[in-house]
mmCIF file of C-alpha atoms in Angstrom:
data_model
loop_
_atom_site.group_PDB
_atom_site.id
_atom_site.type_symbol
_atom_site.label_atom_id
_atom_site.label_comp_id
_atom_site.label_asym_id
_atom_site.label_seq_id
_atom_site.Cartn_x
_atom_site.Cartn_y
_atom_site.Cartn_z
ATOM 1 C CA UNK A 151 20.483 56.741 50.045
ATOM 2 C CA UNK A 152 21.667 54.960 53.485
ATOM 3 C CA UNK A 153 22.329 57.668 56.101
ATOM 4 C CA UNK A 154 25.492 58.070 57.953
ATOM 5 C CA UNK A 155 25.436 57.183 61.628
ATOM 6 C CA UNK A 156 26.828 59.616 63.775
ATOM 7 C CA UNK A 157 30.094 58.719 64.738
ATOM 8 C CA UNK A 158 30.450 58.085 68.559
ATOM 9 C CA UNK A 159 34.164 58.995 70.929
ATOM 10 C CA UNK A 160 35.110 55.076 71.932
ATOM 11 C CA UNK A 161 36.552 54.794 75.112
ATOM 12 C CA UNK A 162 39.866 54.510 73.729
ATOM 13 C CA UNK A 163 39.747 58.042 71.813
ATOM 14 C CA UNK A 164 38.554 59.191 75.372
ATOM 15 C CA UNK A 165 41.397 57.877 77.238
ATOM 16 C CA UNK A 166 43.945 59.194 74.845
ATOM 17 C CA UNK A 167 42.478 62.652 75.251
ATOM 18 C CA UNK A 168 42.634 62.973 79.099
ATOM 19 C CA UNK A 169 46.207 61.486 79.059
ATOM 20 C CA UNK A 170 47.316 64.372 76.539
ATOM 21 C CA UNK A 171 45.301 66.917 78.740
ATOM 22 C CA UNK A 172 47.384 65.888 81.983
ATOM 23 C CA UNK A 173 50.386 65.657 79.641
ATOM 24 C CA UNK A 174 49.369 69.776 79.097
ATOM 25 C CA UNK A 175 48.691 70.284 82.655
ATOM 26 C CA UNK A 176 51.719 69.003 83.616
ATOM 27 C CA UNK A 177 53.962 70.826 81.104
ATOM 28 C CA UNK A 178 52.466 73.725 82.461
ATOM 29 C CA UNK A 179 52.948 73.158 86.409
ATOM 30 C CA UNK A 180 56.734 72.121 85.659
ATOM 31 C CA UNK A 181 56.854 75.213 83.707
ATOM 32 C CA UNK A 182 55.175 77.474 86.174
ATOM 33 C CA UNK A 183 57.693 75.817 88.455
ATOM 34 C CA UNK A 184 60.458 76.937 86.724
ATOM 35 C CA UNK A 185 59.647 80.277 86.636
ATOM 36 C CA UNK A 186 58.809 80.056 90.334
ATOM 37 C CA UNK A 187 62.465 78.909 90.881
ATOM 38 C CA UNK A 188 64.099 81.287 88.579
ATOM 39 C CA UNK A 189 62.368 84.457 89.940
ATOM 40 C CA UNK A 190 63.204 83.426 93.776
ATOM 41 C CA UNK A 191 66.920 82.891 92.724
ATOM 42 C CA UNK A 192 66.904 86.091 91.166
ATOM 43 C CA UNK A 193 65.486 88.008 94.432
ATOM 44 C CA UNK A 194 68.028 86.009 96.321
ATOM 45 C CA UNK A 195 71.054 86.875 94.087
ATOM 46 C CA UNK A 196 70.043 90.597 94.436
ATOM 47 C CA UNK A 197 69.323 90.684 98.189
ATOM 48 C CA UNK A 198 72.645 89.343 97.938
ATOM 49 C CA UNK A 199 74.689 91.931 95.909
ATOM 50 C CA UNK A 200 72.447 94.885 98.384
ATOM 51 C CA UNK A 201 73.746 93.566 101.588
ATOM 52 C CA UNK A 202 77.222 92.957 100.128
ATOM 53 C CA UNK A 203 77.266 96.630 99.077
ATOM 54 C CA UNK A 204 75.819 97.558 102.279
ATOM 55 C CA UNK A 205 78.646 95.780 104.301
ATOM 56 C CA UNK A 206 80.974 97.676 101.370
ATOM 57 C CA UNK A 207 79.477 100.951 102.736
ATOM 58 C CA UNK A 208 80.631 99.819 106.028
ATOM 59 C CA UNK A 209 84.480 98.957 105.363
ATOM 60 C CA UNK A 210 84.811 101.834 102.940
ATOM 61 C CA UNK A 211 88.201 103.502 103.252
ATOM 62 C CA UNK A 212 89.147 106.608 101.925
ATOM 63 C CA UNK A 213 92.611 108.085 101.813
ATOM 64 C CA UNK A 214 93.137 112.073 101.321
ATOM 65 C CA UNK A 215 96.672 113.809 101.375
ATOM 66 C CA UNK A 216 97.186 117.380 103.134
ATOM 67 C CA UNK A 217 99.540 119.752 103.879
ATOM 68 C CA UNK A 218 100.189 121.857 107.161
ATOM 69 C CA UNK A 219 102.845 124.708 107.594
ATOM 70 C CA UNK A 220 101.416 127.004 110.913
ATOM 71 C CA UNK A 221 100.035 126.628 113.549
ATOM 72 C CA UNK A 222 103.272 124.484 115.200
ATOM 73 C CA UNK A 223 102.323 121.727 112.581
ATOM 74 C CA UNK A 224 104.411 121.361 109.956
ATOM 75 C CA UNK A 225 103.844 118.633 107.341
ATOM 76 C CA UNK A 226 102.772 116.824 104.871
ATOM 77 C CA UNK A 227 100.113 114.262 106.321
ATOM 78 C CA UNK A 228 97.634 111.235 104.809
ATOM 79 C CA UNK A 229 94.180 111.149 106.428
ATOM 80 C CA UNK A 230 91.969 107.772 106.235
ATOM 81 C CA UNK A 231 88.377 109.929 105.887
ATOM 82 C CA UNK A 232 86.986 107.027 105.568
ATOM 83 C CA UNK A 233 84.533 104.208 107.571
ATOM 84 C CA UNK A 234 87.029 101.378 106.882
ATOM 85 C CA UNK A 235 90.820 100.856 107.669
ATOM 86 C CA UNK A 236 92.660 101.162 105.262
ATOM 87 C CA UNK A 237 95.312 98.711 103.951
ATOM 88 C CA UNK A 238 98.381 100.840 101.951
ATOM 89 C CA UNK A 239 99.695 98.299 99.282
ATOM 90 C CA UNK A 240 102.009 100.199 97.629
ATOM 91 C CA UNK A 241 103.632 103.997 97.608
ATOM 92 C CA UNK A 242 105.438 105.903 94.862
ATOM 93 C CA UNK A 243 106.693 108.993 94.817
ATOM 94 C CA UNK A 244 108.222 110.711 91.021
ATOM 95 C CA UNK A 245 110.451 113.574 91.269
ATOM 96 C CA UNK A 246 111.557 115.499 88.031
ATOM 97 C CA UNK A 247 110.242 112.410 86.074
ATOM 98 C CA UNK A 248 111.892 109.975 88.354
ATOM 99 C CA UNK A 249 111.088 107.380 90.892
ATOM 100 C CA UNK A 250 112.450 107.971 94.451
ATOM 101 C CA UNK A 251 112.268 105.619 96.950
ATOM 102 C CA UNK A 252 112.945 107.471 99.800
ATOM 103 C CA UNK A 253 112.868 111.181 101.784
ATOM 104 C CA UNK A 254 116.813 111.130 101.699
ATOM 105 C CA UNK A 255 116.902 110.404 97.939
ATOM 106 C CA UNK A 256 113.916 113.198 97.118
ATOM 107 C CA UNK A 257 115.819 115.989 99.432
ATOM 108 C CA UNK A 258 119.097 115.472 97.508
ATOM 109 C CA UNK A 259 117.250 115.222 93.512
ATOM 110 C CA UNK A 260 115.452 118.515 94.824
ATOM 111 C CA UNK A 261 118.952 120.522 96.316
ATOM 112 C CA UNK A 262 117.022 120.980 99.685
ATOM 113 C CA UNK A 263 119.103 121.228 102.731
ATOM 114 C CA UNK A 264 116.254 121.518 106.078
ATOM 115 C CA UNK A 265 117.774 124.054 108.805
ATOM 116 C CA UNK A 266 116.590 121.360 111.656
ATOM 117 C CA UNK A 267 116.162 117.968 111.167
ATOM 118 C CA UNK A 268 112.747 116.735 110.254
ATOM 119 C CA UNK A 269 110.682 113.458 111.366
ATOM 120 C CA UNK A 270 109.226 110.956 109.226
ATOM 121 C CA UNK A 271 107.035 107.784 109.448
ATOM 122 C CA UNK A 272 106.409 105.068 106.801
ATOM 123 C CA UNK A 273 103.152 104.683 104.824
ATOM 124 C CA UNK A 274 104.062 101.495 102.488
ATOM 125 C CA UNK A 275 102.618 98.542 104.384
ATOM 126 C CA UNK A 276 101.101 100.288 107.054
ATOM 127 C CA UNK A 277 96.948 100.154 107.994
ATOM 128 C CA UNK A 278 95.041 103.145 108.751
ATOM 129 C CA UNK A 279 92.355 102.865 111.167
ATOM 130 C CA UNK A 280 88.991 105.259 110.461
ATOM 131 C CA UNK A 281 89.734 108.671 111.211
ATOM 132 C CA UNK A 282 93.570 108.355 111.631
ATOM 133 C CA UNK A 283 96.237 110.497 110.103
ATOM 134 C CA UNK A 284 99.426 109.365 109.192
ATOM 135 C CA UNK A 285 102.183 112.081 109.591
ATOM 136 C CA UNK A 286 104.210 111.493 106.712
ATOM 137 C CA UNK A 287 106.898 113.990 107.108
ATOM 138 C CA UNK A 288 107.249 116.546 109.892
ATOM 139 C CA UNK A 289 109.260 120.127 110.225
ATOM 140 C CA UNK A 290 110.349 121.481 113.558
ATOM 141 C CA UNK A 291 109.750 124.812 111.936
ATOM 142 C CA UNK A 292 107.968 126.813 109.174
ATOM 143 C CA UNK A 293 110.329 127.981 107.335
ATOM 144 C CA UNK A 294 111.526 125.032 106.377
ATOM 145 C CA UNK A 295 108.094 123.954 105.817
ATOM 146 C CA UNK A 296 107.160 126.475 103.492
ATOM 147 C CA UNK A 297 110.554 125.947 101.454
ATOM 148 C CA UNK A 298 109.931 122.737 101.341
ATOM 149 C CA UNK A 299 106.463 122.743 100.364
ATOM 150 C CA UNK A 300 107.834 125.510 97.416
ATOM 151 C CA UNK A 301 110.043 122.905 96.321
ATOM 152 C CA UNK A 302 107.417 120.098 96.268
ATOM 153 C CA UNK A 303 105.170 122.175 94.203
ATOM 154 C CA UNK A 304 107.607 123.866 91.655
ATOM 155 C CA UNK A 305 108.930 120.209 91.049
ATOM 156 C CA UNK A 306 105.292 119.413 90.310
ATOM 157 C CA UNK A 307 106.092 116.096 92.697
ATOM 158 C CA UNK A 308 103.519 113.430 92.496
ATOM 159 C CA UNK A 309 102.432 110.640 95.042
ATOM 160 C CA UNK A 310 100.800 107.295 94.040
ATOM 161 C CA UNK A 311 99.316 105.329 96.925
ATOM 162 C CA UNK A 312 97.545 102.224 96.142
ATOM 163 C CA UNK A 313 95.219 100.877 99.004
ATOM 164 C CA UNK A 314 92.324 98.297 100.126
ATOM 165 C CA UNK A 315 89.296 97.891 102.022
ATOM 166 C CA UNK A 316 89.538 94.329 104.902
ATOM 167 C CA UNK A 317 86.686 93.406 102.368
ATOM 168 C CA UNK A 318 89.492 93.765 99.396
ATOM 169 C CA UNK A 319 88.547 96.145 97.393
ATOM 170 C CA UNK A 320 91.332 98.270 95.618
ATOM 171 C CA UNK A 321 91.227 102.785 95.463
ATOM 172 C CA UNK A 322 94.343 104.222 93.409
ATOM 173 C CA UNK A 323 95.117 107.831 94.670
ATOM 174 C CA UNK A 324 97.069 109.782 92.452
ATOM 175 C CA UNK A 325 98.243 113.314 94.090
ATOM 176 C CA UNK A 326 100.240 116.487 94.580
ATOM 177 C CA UNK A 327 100.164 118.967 97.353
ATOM 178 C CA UNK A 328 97.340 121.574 95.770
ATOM 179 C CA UNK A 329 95.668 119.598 94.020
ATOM 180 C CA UNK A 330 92.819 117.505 95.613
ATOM 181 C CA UNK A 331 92.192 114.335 93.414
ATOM 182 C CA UNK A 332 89.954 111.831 94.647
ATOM 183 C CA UNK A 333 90.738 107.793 94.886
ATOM 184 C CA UNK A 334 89.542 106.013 92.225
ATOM 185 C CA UNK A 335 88.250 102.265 92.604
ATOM 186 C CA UNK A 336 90.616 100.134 90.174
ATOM 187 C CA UNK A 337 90.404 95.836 89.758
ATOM 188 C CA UNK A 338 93.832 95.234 92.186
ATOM 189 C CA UNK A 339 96.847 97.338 92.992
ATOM 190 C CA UNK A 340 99.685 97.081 90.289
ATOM 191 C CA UNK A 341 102.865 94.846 90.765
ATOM 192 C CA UNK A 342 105.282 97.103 91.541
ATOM 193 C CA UNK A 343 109.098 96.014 92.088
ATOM 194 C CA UNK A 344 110.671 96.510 95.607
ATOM 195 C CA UNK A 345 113.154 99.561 94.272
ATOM 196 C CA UNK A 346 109.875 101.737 92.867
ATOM 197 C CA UNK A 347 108.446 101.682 95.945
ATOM 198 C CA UNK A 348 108.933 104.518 98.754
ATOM 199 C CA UNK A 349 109.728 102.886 101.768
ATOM 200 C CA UNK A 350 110.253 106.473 104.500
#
């Protein structure tokens, strides 16, 4: 019975084997690659997103509403507490259910007469700088202060102030004397016609 000679790699069978090992190798360098590229473009894209909420943290605004009847001050005031201006978009004020777009309008829907007359300054379209207060409306004295303060809170009055960060960013602050709410961050400040808004 002839034996079988043992069968021998020809140099071809050899060459094809060392191209599909650097075929391998290669596959697994571009691969390697890859992940290389993806994993620096991912610590890139969140070094990105920290320093943009870092430079948030910097332009942060934050509006808060207050009240003062004694002390010679008597009004109703908005405070920027924040670390950011403060960019007012819109204002509206409801009264008994309805829009008023003005401290004339809201003294006559609420039958309140002031002894002296009283000072105001606008808040629609104005910017407040950190740390600045806006005196909304001012008494010369506290007794009409406190009556109209009464009347603000028995007519369960409500103030909506819409405002942005220089980065933007939009807070909704929804409020009535006595009861602290804080701004809440919302995707833009609603469209609101030229007659909703309250322009004292």
């Amino acid at each position: 019975m002839p034996e079988s000679s043992p069968q021998h790699d020809t140099p071809e069978s050899r060459a094809v084997r060392w191209d599909a090992m650097a075929a391998i190798i290669a596959s697994l360098i571009g691969f390697l690659a890859l992940l290389v590229g993806g994993y620096t473009a991912w610590v890139q894209r969140y070094t990105a997103n920290i320093q943009l909420e870092q430079v948030r943290a910097q332009v942060w605004p934050y509006l808060a509403m207050g009240s003062n009847n004694g002390g010679g001050d008597y009004e109703i005031f908005f405070e920027n507490k924040g670390v950011g201006p403060a960019v007012v978009r819109s204002v509206q004020v409801f009264a008994k259910g309805r829009s008023v777009s003005g401290w004339d309008q809201m003294m006559k829907l609420l039958a309140f007469k002031p002894k002296e007359r009283y000072a105001r300054s606008p808040l629609n379209g104005v910017v407040l700088s950190p740390g600045e207060t806006r005196h909304w409306i001012r008494f010369q004295n506290a007794a009409d202060a406190v009556a109209f303060l009464t009347e603000w809170g028995r007519d369960k009055i409500q103030v909506r102030i819409c405002y942005s960060s220089s980065l933007g960013d939009d807070w909704l602050l929804v409020q009535g004397l006595g009861r602290p709410e804080r701004p809440r961050p919302v995707p833009g400040c609603p469209k609101i016609s030229d007659s909703e808004q309250f322009h004292d």
